[in-house]
GROMACS .gro file of N, CA and C in nm:
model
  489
    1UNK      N    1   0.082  -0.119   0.000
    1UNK     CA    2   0.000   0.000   0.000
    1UNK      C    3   0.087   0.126   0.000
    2UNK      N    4   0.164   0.136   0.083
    2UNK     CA    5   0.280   0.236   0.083
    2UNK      C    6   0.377   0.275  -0.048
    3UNK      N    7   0.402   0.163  -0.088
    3UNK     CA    8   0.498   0.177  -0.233
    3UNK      C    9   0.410   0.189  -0.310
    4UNK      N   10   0.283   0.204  -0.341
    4UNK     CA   11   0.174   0.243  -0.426
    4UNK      C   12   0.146   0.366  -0.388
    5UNK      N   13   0.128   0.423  -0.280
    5UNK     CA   14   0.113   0.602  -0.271
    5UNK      C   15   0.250   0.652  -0.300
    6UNK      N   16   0.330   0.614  -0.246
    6UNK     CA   17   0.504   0.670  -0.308
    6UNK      C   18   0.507   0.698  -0.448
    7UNK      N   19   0.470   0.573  -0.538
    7UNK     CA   20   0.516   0.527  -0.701
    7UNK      C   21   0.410   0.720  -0.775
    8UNK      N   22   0.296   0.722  -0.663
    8UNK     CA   23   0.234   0.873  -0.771
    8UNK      C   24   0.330   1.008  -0.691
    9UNK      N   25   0.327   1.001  -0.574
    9UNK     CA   26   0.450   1.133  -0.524
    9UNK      C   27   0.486   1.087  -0.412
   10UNK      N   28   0.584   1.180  -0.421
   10UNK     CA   29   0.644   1.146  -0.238
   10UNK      C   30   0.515   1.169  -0.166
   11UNK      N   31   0.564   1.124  -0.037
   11UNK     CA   32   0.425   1.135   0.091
   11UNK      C   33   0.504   1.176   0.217
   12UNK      N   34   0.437   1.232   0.309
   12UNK     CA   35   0.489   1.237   0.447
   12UNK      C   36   0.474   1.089   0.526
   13UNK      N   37   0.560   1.119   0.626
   13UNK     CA   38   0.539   0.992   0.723
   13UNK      C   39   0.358   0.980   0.756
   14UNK      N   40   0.328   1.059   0.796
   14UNK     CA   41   0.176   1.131   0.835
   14UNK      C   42   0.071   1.056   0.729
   15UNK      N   43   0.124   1.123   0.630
   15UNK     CA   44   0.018   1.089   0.495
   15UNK      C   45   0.004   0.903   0.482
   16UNK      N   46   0.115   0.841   0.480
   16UNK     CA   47   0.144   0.716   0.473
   16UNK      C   48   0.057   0.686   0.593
   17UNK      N   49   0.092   0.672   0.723
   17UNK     CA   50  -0.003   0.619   0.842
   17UNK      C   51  -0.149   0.670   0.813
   18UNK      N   52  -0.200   0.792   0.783
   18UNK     CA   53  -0.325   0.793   0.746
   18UNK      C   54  -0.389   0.670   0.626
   19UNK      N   55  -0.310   0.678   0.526
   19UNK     CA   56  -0.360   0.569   0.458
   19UNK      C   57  -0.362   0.387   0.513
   20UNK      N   58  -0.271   0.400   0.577
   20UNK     CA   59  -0.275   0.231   0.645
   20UNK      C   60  -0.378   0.262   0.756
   21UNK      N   61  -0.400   0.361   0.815
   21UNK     CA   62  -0.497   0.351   0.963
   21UNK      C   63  -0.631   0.343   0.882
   22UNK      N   64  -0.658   0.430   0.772
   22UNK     CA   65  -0.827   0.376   0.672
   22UNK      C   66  -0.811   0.265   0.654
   23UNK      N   67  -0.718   0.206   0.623
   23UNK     CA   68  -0.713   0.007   0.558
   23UNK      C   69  -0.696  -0.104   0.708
   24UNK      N   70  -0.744  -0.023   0.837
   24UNK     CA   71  -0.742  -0.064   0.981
   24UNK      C   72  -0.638  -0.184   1.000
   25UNK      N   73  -0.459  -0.101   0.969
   25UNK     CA   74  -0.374  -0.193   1.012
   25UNK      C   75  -0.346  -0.101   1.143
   26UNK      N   76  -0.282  -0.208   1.238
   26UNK     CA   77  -0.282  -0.163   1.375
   26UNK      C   78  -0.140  -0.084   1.391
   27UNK      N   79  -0.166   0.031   1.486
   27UNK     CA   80  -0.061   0.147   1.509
   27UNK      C   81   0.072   0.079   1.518
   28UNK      N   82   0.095  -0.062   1.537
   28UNK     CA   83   0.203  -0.087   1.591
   28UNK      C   84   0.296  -0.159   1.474
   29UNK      N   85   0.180  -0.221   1.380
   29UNK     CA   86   0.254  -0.283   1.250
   29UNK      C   87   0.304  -0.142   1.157
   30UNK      N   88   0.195  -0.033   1.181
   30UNK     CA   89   0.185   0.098   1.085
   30UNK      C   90   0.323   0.157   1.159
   31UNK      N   91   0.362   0.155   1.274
   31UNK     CA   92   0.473   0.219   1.307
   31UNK      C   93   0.590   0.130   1.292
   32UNK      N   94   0.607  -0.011   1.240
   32UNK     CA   95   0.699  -0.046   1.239
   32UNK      C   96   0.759  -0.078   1.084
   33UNK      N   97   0.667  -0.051   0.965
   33UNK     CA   98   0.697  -0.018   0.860
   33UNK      C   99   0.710   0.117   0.802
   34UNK      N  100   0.651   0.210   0.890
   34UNK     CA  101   0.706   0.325   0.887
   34UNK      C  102   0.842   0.385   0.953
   35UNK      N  103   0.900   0.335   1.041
   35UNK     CA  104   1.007   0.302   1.115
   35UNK      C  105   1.075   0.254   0.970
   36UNK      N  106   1.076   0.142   0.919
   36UNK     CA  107   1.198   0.078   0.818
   36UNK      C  108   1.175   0.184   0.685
   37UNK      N  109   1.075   0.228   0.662
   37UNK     CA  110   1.096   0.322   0.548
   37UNK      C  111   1.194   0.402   0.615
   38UNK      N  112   1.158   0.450   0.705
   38UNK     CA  113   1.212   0.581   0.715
   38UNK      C  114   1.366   0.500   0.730
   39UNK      N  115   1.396   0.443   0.759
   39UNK     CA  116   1.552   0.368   0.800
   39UNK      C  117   1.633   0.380   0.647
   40UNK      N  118   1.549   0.313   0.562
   40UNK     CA  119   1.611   0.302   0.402
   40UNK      C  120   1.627   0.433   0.283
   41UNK      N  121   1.562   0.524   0.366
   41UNK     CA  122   1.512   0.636   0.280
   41UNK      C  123   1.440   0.662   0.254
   42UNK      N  124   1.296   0.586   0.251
   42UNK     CA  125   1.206   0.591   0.149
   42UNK      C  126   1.061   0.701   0.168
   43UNK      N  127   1.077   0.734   0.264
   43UNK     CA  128   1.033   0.855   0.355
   43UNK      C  129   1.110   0.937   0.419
   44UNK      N  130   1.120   1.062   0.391
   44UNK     CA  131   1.178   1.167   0.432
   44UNK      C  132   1.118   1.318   0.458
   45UNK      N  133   1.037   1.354   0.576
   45UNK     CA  134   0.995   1.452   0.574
   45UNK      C  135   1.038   1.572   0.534
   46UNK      N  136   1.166   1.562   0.583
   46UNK     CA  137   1.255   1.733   0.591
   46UNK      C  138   1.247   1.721   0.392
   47UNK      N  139   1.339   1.634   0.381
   47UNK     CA  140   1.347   1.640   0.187
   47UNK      C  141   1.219   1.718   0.124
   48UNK      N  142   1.090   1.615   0.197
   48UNK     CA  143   0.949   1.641   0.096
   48UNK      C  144   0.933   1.783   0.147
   49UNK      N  145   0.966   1.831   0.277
   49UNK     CA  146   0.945   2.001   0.309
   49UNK      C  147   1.002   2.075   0.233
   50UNK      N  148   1.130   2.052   0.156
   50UNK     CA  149   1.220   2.121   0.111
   50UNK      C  150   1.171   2.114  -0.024
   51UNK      N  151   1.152   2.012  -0.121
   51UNK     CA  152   1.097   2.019  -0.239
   51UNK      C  153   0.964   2.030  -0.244
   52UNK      N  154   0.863   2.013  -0.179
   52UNK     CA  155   0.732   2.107  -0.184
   52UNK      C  156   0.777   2.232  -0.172
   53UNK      N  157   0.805   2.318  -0.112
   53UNK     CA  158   0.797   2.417  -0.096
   53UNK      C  159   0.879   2.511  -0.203
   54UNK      N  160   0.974   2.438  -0.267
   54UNK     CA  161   1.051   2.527  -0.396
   54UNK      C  162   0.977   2.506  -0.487
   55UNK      N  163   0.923   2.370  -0.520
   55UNK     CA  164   0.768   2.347  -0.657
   55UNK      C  165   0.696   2.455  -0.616
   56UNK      N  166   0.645   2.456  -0.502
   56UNK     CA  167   0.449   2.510  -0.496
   56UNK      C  168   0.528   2.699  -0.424
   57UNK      N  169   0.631   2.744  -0.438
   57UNK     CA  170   0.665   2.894  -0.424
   57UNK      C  171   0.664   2.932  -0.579
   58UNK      N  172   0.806   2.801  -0.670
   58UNK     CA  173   0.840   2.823  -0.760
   58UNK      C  174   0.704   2.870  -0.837
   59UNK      N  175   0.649   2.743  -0.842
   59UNK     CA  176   0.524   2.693  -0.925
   59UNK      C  177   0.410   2.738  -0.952
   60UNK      N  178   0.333   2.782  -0.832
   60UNK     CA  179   0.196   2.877  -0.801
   60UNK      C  180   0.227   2.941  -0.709
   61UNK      N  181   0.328   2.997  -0.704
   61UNK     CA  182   0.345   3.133  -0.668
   61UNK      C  183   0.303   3.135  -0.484
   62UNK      N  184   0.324   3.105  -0.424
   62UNK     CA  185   0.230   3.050  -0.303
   62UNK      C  186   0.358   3.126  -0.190
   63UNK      N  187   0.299   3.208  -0.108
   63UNK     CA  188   0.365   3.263   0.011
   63UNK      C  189   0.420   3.174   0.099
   64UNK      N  190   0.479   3.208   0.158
   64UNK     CA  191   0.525   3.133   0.316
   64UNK      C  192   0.408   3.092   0.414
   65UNK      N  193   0.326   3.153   0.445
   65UNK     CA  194   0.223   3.141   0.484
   65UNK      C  195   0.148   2.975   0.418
   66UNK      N  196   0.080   2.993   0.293
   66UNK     CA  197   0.018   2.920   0.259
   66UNK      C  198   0.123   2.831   0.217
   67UNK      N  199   0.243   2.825   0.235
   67UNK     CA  200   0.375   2.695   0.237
   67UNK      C  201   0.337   2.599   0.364
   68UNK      N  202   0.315   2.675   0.491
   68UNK     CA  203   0.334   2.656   0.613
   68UNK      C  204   0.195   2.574   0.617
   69UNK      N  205   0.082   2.648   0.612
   69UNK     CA  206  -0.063   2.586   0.581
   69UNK      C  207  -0.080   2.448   0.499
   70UNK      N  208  -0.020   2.443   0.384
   70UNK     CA  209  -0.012   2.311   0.308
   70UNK      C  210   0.062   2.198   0.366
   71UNK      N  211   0.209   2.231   0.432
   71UNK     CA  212   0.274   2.127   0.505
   71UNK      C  213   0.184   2.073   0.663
   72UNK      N  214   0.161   2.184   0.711
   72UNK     CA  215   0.027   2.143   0.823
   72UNK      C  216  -0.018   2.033   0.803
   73UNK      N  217  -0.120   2.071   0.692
   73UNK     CA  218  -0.223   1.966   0.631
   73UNK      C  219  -0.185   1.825   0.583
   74UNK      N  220  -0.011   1.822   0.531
   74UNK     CA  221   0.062   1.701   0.515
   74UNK      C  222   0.138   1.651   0.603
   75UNK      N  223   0.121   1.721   0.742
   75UNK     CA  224   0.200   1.636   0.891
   75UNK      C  225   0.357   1.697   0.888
   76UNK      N  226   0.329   1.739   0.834
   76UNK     CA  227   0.502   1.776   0.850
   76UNK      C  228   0.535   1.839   1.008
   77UNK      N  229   0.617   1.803   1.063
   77UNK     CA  230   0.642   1.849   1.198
   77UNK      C  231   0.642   2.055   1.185
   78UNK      N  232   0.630   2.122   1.243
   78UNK     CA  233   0.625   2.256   1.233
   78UNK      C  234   0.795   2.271   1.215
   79UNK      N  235   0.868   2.247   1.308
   79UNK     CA  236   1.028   2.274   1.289
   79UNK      C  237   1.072   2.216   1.201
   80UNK      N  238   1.048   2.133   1.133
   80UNK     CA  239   1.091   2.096   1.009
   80UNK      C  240   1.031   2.203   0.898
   81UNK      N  241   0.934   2.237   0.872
   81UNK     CA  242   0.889   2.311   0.783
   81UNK      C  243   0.906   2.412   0.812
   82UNK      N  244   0.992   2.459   0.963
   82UNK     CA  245   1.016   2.594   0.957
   82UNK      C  246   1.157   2.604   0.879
   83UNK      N  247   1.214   2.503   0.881
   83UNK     CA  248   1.327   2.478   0.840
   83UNK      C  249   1.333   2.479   0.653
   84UNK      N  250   1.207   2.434   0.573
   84UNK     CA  251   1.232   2.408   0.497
   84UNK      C  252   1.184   2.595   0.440
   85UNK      N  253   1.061   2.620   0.495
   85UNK     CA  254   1.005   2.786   0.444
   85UNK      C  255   1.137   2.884   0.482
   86UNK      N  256   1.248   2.837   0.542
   86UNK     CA  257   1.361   2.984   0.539
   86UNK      C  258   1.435   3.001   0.368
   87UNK      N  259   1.426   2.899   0.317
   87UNK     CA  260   1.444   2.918   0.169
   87UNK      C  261   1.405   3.018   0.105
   88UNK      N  262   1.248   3.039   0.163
   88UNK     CA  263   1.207   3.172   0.076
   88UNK      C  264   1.189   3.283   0.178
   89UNK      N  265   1.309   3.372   0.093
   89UNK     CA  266   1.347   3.510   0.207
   89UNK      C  267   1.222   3.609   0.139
   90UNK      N  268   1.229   3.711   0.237
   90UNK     CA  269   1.153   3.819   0.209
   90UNK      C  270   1.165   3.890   0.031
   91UNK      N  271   1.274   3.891  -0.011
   91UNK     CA  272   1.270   3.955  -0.139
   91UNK      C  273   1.223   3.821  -0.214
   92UNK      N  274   1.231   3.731  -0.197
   92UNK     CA  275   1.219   3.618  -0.295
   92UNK      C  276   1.071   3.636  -0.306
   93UNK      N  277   0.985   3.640  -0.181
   93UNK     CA  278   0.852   3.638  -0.165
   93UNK      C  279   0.769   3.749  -0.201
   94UNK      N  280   0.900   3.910  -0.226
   94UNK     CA  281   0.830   4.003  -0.261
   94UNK      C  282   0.853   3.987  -0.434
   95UNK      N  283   0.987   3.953  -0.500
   95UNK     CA  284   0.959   3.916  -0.605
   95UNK      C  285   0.865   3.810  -0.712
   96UNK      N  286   0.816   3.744  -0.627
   96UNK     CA  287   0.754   3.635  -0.652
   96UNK      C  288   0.594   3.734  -0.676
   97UNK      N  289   0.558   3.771  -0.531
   97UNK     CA  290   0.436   3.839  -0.603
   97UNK      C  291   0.410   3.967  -0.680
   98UNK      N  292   0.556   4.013  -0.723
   98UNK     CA  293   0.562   4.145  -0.830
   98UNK      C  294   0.521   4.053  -0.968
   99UNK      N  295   0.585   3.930  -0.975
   99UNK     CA  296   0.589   3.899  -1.106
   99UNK      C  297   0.440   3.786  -1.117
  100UNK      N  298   0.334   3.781  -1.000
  100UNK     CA  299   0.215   3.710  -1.048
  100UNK      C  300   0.133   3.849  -1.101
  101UNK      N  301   0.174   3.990  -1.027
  101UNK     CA  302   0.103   4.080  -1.002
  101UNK      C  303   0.093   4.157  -1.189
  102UNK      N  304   0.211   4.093  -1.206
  102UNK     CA  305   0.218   4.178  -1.361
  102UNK      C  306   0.177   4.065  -1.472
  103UNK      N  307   0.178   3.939  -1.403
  103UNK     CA  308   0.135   3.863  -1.506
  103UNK      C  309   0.016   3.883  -1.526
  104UNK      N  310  -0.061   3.884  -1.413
  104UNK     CA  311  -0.225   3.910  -1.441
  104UNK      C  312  -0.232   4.045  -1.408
  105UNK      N  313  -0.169   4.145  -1.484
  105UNK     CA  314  -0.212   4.265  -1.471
  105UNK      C  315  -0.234   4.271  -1.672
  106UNK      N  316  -0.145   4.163  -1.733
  106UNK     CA  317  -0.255   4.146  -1.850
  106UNK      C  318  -0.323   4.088  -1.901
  107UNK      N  319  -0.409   4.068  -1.826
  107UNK     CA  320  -0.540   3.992  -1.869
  107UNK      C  321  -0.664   4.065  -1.799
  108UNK      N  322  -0.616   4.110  -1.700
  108UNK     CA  323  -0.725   4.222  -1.632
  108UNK      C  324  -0.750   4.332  -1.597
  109UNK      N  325  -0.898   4.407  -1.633
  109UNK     CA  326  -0.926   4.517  -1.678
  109UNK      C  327  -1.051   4.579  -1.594
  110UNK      N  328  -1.029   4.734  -1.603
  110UNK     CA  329  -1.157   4.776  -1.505
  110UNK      C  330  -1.089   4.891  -1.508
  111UNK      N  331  -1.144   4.951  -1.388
  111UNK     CA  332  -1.085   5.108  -1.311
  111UNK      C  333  -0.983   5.066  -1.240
  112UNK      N  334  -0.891   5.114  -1.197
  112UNK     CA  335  -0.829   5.113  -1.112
  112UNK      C  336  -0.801   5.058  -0.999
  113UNK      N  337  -0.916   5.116  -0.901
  113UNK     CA  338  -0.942   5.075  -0.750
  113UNK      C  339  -1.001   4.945  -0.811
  114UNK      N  340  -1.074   4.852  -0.867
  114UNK     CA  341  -1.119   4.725  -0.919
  114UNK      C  342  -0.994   4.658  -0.916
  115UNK      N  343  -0.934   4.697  -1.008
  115UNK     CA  344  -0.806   4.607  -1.091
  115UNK      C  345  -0.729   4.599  -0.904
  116UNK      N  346  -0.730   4.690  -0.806
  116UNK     CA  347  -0.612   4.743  -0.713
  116UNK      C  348  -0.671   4.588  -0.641
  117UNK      N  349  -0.816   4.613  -0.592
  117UNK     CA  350  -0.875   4.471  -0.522
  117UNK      C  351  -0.854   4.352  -0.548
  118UNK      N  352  -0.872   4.305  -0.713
  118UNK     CA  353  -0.861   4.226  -0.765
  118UNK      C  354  -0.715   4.126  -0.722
  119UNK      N  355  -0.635   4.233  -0.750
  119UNK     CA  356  -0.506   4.181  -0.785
  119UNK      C  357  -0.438   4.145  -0.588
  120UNK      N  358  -0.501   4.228  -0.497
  120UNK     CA  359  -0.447   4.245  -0.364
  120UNK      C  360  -0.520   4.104  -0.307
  121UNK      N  361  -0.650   4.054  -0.414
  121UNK     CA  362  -0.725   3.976  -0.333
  121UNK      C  363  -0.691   3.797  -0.398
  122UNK      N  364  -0.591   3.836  -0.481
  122UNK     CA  365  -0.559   3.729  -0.540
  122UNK      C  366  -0.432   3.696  -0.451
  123UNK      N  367  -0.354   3.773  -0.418
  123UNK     CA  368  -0.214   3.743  -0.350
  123UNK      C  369  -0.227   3.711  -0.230
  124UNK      N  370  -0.385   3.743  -0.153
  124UNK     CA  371  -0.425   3.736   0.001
  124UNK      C  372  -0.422   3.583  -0.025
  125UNK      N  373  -0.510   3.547  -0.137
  125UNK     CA  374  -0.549   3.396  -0.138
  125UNK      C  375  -0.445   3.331  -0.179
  126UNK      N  376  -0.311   3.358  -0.198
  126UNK     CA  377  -0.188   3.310  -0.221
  126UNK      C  378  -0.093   3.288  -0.072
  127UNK      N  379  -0.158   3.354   0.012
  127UNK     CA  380  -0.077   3.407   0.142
  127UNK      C  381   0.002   3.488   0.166
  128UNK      N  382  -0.048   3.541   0.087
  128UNK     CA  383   0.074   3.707   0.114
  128UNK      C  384   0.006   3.792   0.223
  129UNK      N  385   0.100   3.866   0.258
  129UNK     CA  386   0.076   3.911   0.397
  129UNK      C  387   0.012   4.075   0.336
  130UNK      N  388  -0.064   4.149   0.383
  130UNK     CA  389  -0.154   4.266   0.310
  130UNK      C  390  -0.041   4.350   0.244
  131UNK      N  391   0.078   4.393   0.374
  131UNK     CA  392   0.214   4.460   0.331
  131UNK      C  393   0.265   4.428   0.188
  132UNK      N  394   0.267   4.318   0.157
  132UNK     CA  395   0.345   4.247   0.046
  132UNK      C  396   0.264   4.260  -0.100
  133UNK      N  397   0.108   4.236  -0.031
  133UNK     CA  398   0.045   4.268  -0.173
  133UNK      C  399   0.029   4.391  -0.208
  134UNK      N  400  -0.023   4.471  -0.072
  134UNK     CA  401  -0.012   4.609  -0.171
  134UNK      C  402   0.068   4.675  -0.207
  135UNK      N  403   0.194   4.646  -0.115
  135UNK     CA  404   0.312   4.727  -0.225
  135UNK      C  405   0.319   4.644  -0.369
  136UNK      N  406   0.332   4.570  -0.413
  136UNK     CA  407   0.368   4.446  -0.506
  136UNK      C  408   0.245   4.510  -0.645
  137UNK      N  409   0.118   4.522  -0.590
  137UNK     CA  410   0.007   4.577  -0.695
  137UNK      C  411   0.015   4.746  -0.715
  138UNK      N  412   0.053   4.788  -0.535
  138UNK     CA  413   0.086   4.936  -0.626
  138UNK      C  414   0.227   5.005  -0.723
  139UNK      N  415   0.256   4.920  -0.691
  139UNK     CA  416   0.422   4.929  -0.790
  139UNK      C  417   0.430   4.890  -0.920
  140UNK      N  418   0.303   4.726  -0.927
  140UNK     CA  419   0.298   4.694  -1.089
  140UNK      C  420   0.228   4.835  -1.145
  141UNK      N  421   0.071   4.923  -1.071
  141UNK     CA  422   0.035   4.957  -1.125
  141UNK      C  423   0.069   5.114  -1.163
  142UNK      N  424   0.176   5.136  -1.078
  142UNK     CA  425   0.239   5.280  -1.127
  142UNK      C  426   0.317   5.245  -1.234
  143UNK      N  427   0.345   5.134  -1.279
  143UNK     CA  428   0.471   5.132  -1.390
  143UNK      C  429   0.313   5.077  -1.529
  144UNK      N  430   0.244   5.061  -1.506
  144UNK     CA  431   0.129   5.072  -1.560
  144UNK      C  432   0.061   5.137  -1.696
  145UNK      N  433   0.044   5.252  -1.629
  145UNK     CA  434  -0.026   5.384  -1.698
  145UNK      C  435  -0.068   5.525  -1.554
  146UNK      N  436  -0.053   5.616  -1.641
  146UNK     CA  437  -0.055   5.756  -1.590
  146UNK      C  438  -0.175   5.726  -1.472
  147UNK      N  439  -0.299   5.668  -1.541
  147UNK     CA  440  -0.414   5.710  -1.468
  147UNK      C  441  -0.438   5.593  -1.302
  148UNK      N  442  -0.349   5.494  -1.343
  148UNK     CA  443  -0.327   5.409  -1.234
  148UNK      C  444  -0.207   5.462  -1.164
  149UNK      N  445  -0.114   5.490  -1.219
  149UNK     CA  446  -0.036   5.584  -1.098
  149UNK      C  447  -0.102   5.682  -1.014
  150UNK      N  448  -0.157   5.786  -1.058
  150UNK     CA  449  -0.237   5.855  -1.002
  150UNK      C  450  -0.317   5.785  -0.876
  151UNK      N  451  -0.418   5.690  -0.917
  151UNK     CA  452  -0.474   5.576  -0.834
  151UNK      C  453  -0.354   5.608  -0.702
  152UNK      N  454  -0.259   5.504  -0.739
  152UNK     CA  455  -0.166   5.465  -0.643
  152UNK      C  456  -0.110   5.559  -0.583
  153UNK      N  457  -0.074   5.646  -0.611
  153UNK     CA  458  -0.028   5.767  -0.530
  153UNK      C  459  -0.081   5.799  -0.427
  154UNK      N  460  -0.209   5.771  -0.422
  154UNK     CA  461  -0.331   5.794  -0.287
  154UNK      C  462  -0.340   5.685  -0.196
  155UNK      N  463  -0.250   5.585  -0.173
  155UNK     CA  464  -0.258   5.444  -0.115
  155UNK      C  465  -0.117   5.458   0.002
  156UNK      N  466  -0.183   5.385   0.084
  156UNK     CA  467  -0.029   5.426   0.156
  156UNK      C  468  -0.055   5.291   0.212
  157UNK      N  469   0.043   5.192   0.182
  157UNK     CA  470   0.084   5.041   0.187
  157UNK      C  471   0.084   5.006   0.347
  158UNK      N  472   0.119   5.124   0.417
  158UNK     CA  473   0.143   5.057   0.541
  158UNK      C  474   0.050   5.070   0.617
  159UNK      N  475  -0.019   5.159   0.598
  159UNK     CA  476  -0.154   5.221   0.653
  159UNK      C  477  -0.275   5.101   0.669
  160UNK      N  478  -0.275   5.070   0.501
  160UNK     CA  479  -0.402   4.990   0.477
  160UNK      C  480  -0.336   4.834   0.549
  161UNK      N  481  -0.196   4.793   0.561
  161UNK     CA  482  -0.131   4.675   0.579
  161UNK      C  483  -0.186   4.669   0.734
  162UNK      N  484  -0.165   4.761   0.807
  162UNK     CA  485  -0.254   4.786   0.968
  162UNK      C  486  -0.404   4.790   0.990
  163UNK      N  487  -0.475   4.781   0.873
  163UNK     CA  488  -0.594   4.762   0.914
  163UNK      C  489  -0.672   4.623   0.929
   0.00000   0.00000   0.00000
């Protein structure tokens, strides 16, 4: 059962015992083949922390935050995944959402304050922290056009980041 969830992606230790505890093998057989994986290699949390989190930053663009949230949900011990989210530093995370912010700044259209929501409410649902998106959307949208600079000029990033 185990080398059959492995063969489609890696898994956490976590993920693996969830699947043997639905197929009601007992905690003690489930911990003692999870024990020899982990002995041979064949499970490795810290690794799967470290390469989730460069795919799904690289990949969909995904904050530290919602890094931290996804490993949660896959058992990953917290200090391990704190270990694996220091990879992505603050500029990495502010570059990361400059360049979703301009990708879909062409494809979407409106006024201003629309496009400003849009784009701040897409990076929230990414896990960006308010600081990060609105500087990140008011910066794509001053390099923009005249009438969205303008917009942005009236925004003060740290202000709205405190509310």
């Amino acid at each position: 059962m185990c080398l059959r969830q492995l063969a489609v992606r890696p898994r956490t230790r976590s993920e693996l015992a969830k699947v043997l505890a639905k197929r009601e093998i007992s905690d003690e057989v489930i911990a003692e083949v999870l024990d020899r994986y982990d002995e041979v290699g064949m499970i490795d949390d810290a690794a799967f922390a470290r390469a989730w989190v460069s795919t799904r930053h690289q990949g969909r663009g995904l904050a530290r935050r919602a890094l931290a949230n996804e490993l949660r949900q896959r058992g990953v011990d917290a200090e391990v995944a704190g270990v694996a989210l220091e990879s992505v530093d603050d500029e990495a995370e502010a570059a990361t959402a400059r360049a979703l912010v301009d990708r879909k700044l062409r494809t979407v259209r409106g006024e201003p304050d629309a496009v400003f929501r849009k784009l701040v409410g897409m990076l929230a649902r990414k896990g960006y922290s308010a600081g990060v998106a609105i500087r990140a959307v008011k910066d794509a949208l001053a390099a923009r056009d005249a009438e969205a600079a303008e917009f942005v000029e009236q925004i003060d990033p740290d202000a709205m980041a405190d509310e």
